[in-house]
MMTF fields as JSON, N, C-alpha, C and O atoms, coordinates in Angstrom:
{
  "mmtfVersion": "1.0.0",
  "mmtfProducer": "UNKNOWN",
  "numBonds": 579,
  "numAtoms": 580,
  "numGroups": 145,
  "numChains": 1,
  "numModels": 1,
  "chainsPerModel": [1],
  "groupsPerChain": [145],
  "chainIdList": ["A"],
  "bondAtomList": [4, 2, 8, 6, 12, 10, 16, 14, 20, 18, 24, 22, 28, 26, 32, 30, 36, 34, 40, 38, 44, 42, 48, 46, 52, 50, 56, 54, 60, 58, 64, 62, 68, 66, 72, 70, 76, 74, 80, 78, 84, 82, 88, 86, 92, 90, 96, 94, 100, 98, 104, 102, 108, 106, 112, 110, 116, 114, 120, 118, 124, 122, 128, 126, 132, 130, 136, 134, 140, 138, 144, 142, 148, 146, 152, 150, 156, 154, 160, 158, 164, 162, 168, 166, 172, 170, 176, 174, 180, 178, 184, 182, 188, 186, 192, 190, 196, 194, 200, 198, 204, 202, 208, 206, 212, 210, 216, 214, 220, 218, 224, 222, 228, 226, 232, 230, 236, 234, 240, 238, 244, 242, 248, 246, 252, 250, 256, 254, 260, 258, 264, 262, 268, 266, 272, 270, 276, 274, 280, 278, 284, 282, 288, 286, 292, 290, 296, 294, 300, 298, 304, 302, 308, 306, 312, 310, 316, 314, 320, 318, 324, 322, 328, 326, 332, 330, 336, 334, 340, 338, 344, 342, 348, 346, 352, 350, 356, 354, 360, 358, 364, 362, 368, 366, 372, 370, 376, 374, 380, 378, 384, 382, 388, 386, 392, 390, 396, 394, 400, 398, 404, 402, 408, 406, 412, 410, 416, 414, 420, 418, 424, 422, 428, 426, 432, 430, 436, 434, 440, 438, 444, 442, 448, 446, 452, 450, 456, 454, 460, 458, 464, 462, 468, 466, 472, 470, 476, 474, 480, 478, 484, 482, 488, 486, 492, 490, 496, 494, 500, 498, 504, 502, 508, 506, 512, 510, 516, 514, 520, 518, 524, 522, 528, 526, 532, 530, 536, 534, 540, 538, 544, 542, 548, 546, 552, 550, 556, 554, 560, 558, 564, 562, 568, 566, 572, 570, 576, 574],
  "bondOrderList": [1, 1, 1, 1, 1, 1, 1, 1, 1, 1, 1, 1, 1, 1, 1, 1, 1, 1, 1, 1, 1, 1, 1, 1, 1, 1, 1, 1, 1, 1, 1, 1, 1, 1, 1, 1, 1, 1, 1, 1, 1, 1, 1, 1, 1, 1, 1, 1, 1, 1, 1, 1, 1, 1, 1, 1, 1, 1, 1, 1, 1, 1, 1, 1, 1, 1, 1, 1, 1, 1, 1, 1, 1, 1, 1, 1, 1, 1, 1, 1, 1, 1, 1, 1, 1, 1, 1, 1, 1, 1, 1, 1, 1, 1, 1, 1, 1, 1, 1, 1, 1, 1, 1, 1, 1, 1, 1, 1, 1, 1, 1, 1, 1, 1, 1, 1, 1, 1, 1, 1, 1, 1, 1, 1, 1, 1, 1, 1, 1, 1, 1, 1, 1, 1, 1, 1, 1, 1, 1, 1, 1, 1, 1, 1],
  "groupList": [{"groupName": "UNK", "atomNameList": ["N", "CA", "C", "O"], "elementList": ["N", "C", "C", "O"], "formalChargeList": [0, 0, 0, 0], "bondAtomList": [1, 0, 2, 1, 3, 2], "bondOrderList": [1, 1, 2], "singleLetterCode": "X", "chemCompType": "L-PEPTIDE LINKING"}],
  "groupTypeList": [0, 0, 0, 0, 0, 0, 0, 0, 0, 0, 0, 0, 0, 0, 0, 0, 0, 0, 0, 0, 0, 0, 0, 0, 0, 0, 0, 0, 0, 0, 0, 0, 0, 0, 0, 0, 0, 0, 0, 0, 0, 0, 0, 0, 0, 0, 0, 0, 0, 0, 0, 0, 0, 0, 0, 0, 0, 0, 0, 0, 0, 0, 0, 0, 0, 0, 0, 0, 0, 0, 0, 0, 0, 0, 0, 0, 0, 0, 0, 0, 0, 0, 0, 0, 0, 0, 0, 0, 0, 0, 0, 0, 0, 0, 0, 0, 0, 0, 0, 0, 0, 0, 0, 0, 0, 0, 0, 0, 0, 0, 0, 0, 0, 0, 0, 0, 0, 0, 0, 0, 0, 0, 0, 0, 0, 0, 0, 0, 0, 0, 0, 0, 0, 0, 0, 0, 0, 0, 0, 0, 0, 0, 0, 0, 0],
  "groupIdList": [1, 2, 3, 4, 5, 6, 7, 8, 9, 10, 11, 12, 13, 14, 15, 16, 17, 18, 19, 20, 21, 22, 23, 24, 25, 26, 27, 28, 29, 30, 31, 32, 33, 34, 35, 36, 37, 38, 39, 40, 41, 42, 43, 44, 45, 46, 47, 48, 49, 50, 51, 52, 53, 54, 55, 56, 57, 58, 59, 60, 61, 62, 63, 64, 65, 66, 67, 68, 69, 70, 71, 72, 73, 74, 75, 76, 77, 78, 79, 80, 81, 82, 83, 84, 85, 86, 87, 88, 89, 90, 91, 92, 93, 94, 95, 96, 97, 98, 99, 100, 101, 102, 103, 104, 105, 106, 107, 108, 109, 110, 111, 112, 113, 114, 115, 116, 117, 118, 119, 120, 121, 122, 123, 124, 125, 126, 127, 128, 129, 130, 131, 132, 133, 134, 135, 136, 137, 138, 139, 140, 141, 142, 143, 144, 145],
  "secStructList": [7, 7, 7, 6, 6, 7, 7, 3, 3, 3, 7, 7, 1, 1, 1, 1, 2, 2, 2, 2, 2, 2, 2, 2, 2, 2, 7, 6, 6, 7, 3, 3, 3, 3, 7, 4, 4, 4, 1, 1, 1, 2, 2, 2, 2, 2, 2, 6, 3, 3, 3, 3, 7, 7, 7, 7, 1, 7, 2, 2, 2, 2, 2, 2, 2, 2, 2, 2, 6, 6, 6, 6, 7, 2, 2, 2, 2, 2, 2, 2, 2, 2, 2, 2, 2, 2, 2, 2, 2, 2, 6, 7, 7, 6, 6, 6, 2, 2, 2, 2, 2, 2, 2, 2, 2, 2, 2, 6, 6, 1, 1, 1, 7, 7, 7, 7, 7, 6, 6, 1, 7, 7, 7, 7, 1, 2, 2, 2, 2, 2, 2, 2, 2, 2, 2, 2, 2, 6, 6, 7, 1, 7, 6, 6, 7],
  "xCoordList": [127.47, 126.474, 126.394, 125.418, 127.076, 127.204, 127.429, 127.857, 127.118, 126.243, 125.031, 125.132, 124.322, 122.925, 122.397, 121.939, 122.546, 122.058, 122.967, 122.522, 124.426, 125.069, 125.046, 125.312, 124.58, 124.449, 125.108, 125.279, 125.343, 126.578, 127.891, 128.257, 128.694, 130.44, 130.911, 130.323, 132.115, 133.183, 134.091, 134.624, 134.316, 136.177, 136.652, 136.323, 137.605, 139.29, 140.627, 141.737, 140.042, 141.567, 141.776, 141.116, 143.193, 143.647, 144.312, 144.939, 143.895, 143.664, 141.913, 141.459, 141.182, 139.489, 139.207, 138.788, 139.354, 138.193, 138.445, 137.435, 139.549, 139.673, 139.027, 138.478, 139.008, 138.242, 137.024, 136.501, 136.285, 135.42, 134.664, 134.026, 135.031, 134.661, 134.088, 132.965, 135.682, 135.532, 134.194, 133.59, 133.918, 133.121, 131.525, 130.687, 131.269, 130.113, 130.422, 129.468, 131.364, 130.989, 130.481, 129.639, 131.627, 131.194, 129.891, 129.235, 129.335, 128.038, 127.269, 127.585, 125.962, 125.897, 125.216, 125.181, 124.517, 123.43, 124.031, 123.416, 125.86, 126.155, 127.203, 128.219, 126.267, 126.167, 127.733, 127.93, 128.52, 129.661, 129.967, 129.782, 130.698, 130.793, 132.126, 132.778, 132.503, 134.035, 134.263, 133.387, 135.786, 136.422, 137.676, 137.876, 138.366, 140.006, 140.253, 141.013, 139.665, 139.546, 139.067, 139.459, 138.334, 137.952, 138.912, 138.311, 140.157, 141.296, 140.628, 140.733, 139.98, 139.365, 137.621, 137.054, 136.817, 135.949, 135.365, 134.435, 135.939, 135.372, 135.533, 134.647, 136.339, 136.773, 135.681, 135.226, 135.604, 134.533, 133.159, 132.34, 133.089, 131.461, 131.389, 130.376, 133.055, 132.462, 132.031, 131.016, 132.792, 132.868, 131.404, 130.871, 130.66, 129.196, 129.407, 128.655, 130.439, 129.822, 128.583, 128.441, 127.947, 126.892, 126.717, 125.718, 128.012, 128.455, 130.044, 130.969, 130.335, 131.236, 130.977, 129.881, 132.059, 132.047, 133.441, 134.069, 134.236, 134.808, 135.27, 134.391, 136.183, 136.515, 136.79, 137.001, 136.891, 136.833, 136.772, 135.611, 137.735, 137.819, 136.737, 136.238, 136.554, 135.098, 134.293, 134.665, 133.186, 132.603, 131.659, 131.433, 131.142, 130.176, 130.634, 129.838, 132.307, 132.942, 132.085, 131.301, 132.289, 131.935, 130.712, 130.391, 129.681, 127.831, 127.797, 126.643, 128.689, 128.114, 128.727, 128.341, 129.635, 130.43, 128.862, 128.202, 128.669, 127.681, 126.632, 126.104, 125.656, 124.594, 124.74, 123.837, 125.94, 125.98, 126.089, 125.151, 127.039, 126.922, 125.529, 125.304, 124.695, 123.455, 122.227, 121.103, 122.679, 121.421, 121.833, 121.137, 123.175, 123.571, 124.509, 125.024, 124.905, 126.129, 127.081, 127.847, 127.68, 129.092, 130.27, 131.429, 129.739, 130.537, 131.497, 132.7, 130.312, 130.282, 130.713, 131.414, 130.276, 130.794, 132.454, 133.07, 132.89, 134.16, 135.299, 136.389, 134.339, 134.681, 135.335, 136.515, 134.347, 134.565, 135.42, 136.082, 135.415, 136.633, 138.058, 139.152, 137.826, 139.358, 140.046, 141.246, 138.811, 139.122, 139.702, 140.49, 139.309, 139.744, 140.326, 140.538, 140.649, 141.435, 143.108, 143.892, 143.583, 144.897, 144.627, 145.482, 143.431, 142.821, 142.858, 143.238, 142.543, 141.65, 142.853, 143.046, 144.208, 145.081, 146.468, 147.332, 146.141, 147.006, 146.553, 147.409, 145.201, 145.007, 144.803, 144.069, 145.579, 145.566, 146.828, 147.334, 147.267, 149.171, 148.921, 147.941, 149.565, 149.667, 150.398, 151.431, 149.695, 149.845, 149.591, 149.637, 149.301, 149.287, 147.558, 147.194, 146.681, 145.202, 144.56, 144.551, 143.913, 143.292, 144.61, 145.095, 144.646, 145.887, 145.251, 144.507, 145.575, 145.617, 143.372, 142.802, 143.056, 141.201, 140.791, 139.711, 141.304, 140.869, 141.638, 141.161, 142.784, 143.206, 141.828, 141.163, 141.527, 140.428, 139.203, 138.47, 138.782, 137.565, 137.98, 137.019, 138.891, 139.1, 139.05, 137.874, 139.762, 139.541, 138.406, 138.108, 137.488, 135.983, 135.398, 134.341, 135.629, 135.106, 134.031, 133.123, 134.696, 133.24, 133.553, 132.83, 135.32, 135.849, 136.535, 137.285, 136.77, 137.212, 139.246, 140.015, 139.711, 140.629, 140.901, 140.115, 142.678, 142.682, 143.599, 144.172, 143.684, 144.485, 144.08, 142.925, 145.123, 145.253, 145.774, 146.92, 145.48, 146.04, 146.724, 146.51, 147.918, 149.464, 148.65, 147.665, 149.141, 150.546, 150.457, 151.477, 149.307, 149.242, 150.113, 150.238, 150.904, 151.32, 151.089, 150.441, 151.721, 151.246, 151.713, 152.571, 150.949, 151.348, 152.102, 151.947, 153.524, 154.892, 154.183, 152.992, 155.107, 154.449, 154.553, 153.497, 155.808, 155.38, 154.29, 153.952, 153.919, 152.591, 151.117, 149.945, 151.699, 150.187, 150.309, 149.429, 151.602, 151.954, 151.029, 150.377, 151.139, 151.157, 149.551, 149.082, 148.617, 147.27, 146.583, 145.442, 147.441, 146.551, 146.625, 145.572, 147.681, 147.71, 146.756, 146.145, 146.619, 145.453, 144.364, 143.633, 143.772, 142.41, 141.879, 140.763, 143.38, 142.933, 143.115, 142.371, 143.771, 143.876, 142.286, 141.844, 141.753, 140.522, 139.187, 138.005, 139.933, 138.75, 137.506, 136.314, 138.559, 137.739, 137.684, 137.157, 138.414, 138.617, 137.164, 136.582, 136.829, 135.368, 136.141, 137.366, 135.003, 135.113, 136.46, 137.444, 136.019, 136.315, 137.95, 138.567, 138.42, 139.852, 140.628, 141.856],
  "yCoordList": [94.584, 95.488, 95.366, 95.913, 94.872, 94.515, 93.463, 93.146, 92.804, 91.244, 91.173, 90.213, 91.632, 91.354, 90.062, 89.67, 89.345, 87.629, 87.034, 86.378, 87.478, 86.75, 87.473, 88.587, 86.15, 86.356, 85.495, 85.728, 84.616, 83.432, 83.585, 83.903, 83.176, 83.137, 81.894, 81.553, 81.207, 80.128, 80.821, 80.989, 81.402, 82.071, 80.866, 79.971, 81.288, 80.106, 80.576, 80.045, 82.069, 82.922, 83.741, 84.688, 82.922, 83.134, 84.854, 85.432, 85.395, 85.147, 85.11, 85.77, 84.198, 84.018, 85.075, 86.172, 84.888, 85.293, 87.318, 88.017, 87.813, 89.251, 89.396, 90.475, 88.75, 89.256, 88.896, 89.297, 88.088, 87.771, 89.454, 90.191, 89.484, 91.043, 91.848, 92.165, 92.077, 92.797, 92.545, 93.542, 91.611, 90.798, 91.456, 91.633, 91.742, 92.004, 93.094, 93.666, 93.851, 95.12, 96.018, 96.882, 95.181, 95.839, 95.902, 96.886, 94.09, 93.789, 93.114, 91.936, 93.266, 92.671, 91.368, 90.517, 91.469, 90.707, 89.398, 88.411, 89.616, 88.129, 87.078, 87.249, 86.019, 85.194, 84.185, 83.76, 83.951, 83.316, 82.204, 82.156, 81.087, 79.812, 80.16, 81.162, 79.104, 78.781, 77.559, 76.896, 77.172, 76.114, 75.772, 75.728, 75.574, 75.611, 74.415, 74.479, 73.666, 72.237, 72.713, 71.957, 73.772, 73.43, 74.581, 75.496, 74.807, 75.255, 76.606, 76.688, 77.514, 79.005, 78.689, 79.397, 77.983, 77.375, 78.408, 79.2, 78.239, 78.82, 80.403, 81.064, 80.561, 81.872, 82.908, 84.048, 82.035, 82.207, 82.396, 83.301, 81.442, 81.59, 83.071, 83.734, 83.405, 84.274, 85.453, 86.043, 85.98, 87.247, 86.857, 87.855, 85.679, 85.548, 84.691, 84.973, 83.669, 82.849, 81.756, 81.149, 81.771, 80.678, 79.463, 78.88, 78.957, 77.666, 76.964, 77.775, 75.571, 75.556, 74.699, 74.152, 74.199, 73.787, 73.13, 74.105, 72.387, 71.498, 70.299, 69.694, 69.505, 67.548, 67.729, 68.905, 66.798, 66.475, 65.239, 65.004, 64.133, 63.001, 62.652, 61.536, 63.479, 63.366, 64.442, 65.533, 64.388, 65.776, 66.11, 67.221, 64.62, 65.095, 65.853, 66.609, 66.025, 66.873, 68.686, 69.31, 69.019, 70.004, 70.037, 71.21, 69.263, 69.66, 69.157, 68.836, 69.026, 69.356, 71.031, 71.713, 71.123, 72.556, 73.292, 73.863, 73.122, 74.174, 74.218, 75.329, 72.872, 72.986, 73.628, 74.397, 73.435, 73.681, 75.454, 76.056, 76.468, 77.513, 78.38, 79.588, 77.283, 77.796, 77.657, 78.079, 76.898, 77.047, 77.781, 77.957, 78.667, 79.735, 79.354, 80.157, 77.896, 77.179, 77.381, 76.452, 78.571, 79.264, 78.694, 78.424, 78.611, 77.914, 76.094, 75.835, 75.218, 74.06, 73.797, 72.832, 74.72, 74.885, 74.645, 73.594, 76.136, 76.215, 75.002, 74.539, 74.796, 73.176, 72.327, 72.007, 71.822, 70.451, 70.934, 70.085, 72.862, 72.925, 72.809, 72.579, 72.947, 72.944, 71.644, 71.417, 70.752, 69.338, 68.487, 67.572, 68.779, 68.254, 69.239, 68.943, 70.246, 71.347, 70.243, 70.721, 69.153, 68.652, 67.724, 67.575, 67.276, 66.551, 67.233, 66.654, 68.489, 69.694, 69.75, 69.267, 70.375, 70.71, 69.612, 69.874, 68.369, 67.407, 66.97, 66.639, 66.961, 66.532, 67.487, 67.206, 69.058, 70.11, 70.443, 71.557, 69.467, 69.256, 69.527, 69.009, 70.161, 70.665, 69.416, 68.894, 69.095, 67.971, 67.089, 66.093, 66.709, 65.454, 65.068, 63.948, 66.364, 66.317, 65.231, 64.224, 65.074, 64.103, 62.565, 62.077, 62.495, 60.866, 60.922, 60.049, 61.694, 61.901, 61.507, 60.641, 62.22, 61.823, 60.843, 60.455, 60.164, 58.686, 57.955, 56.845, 58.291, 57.138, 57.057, 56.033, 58.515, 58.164, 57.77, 57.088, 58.118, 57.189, 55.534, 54.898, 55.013, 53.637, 53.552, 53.265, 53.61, 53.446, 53.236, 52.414, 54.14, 54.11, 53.289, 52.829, 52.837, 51.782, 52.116, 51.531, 53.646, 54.384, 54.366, 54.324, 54.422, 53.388, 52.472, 52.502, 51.263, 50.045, 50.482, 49.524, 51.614, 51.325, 52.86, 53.67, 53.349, 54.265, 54.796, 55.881, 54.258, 54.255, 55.913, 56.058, 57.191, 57.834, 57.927, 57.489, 58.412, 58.675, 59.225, 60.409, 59.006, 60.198, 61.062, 60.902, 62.343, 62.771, 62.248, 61.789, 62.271, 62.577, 61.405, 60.412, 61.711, 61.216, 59.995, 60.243, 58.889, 57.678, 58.428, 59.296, 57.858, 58.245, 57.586, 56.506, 57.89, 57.584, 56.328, 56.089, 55.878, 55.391, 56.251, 56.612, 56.964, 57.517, 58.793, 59.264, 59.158, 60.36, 59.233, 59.572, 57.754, 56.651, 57.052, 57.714, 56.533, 56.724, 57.417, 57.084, 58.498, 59.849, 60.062, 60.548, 59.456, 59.857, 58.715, 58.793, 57.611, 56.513, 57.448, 57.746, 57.729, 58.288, 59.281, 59.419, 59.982, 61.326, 60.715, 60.932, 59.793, 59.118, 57.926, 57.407, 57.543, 56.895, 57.827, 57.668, 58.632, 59.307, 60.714, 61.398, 60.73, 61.332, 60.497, 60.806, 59.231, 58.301, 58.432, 58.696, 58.104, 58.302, 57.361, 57.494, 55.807, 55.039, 54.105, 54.065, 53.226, 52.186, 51.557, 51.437, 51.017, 49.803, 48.874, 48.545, 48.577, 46.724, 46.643, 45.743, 48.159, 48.228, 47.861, 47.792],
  "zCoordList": [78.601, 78.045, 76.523, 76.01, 75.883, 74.466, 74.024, 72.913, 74.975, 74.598, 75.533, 76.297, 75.645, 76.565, 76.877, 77.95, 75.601, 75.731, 77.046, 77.988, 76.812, 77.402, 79.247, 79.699, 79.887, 80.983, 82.188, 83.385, 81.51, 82.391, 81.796, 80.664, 83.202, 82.619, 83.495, 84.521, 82.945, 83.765, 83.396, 82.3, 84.807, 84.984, 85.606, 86.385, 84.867, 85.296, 84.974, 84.95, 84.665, 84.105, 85.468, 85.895, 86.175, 87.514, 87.578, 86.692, 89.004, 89.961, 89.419, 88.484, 90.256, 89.753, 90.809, 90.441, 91.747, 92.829, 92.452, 92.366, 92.319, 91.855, 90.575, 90.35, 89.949, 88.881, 88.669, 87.629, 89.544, 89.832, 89.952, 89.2, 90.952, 91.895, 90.696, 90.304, 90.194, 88.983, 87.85, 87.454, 87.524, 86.51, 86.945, 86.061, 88.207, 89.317, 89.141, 88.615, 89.302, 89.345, 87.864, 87.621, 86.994, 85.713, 85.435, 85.091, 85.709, 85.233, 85.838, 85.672, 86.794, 87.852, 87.934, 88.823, 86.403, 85.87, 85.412, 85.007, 85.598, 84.913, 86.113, 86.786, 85.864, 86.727, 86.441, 85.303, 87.31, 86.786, 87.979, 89.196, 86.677, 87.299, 87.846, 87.55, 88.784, 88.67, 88.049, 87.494, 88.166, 87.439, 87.999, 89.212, 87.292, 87.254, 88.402, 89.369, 88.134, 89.094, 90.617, 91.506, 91.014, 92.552, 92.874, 93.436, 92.702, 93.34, 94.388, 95.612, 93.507, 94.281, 94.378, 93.545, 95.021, 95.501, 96.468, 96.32, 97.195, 98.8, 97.96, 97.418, 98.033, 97.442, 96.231, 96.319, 95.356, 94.014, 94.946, 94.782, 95.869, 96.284, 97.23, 97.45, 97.791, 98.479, 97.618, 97.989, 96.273, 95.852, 95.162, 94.676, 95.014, 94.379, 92.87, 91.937, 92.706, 92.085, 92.566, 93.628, 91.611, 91.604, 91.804, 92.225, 91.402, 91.579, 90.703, 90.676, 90.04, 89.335, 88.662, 88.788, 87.532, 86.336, 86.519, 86.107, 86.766, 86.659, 86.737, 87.352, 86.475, 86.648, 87.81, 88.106, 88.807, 89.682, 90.306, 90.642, 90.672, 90.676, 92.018, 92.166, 92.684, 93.94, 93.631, 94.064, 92.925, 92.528, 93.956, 94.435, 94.517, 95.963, 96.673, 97.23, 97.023, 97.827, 96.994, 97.71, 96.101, 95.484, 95.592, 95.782, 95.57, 95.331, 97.094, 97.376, 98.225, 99.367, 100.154, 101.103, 99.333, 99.31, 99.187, 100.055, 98.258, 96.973, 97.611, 97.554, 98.685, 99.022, 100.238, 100.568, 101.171, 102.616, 102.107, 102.631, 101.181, 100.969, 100.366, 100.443, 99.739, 99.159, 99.98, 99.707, 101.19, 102.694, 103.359, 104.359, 103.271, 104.464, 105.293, 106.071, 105.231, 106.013, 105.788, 106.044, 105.22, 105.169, 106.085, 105.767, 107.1, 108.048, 107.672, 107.7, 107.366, 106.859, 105.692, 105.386, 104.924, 103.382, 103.964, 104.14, 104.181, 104.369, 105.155, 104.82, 106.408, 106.727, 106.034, 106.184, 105.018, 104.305, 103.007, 102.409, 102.374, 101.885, 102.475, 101.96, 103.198, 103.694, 104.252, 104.402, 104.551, 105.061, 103.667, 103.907, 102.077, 100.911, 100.256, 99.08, 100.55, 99.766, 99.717, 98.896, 100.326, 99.982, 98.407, 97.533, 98.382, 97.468, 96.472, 95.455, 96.379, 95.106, 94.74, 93.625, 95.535, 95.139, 94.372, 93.535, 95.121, 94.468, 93.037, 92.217, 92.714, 91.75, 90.765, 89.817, 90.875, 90.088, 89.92, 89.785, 89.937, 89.063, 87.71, 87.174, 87.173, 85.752, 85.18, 85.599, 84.229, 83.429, 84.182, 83.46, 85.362, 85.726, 86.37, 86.728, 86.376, 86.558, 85.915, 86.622, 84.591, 84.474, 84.196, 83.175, 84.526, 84.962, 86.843, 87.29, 87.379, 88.338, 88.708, 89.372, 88.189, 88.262, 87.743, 88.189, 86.82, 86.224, 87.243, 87.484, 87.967, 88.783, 89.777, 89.936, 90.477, 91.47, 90.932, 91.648, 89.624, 89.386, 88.961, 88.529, 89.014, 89.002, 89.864, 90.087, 91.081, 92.756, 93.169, 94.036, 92.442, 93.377, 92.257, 92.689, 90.838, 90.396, 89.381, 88.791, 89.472, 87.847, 86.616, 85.621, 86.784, 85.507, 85.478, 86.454, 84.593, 84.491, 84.402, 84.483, 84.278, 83.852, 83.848, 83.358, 84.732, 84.653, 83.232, 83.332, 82.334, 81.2, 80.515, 80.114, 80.399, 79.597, 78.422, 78.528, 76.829, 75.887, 75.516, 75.778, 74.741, 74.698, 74.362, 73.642, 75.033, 75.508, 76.886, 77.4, 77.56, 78.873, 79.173, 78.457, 80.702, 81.02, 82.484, 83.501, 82.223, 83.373, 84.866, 85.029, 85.743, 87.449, 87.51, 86.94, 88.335, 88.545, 89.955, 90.155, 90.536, 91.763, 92.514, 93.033, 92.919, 94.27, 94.37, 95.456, 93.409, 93.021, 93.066, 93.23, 92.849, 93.063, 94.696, 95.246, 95.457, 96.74, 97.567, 98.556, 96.89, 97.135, 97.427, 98.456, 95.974, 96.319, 97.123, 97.579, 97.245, 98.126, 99.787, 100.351, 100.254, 101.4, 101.613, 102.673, 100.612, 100.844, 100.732, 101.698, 99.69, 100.112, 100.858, 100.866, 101.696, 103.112, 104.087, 105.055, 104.137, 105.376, 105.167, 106.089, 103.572, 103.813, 103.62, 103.466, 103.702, 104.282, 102.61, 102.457, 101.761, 100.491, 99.703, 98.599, 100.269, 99.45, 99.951, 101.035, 98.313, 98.569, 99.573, 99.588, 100.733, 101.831, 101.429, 102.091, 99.915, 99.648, 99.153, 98.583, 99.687, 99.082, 100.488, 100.516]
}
């Protein structure tokens, strides 16, 4: 009410989806993203976010979330969260997220090179191990691998 202009928000200050609520009730007029890598998704859309705002080493997983919940497919939405919720959540390792998303955009070939800049730190192997298994076993890796 004492910012009027301001009418959008990106919560990512956890727990999201409770204060979400909260955010609606205070003010009903303001429209809020989520974030915080995907993690509260399903969740954010139920209390009435709009949509989200974060990295995401498969963002299609997220804009088919977003479309199947914004035609009424609540059902489907929730589906295909929960079918990559091992994905959302592996690659929302503290400190190890973007290392962890440049590895999958090298995989799929959107960048040349998954090389991060200190501080961040390199993927150990068995955490490489770790995400090859989750994106063959979710059937996410290009053909030609």
């Amino acid at each position: 009410d004492e910012a009027p202009h301001c009418r959008f928000l990106k919560l990512e200050d956890e727990p999201t989806p409770p204060k979400l609520s909260l955010v609606h009730a205070a003010n009903p007029r303001v429209e809020v993203f989520g974030g915080s890598g995907g993690m509260w998704y399903l969740e954010e859309l139920r209390r009435g976010a709009i949509g989200i705002m974060t990295g995401f080493g498969v963002p299609e997983i997220l804009v088919e979330i977003y479309h199947r919940w914004s035609e009424g497919d609540q059902a489907g939405a929730t589906e295909t969260f929960y079918r990559y919720c091992p994905l959302i959540r592996f690659e929302n390792q503290p400190g190890l997220s973007l290392t962890i998303r440049k590895h999958i955009y090298a995989l799929r070939g959107a960048i040349a090179s998954p090389h991060t800049r200190q501080p961040a730190p390199t993927l150990d192997p068995g955490s490489q191990a770790d995400l090859m298994d989750l994106l063959t076993r979710l059937n996410l890796l290009p053909s030609k691998m």
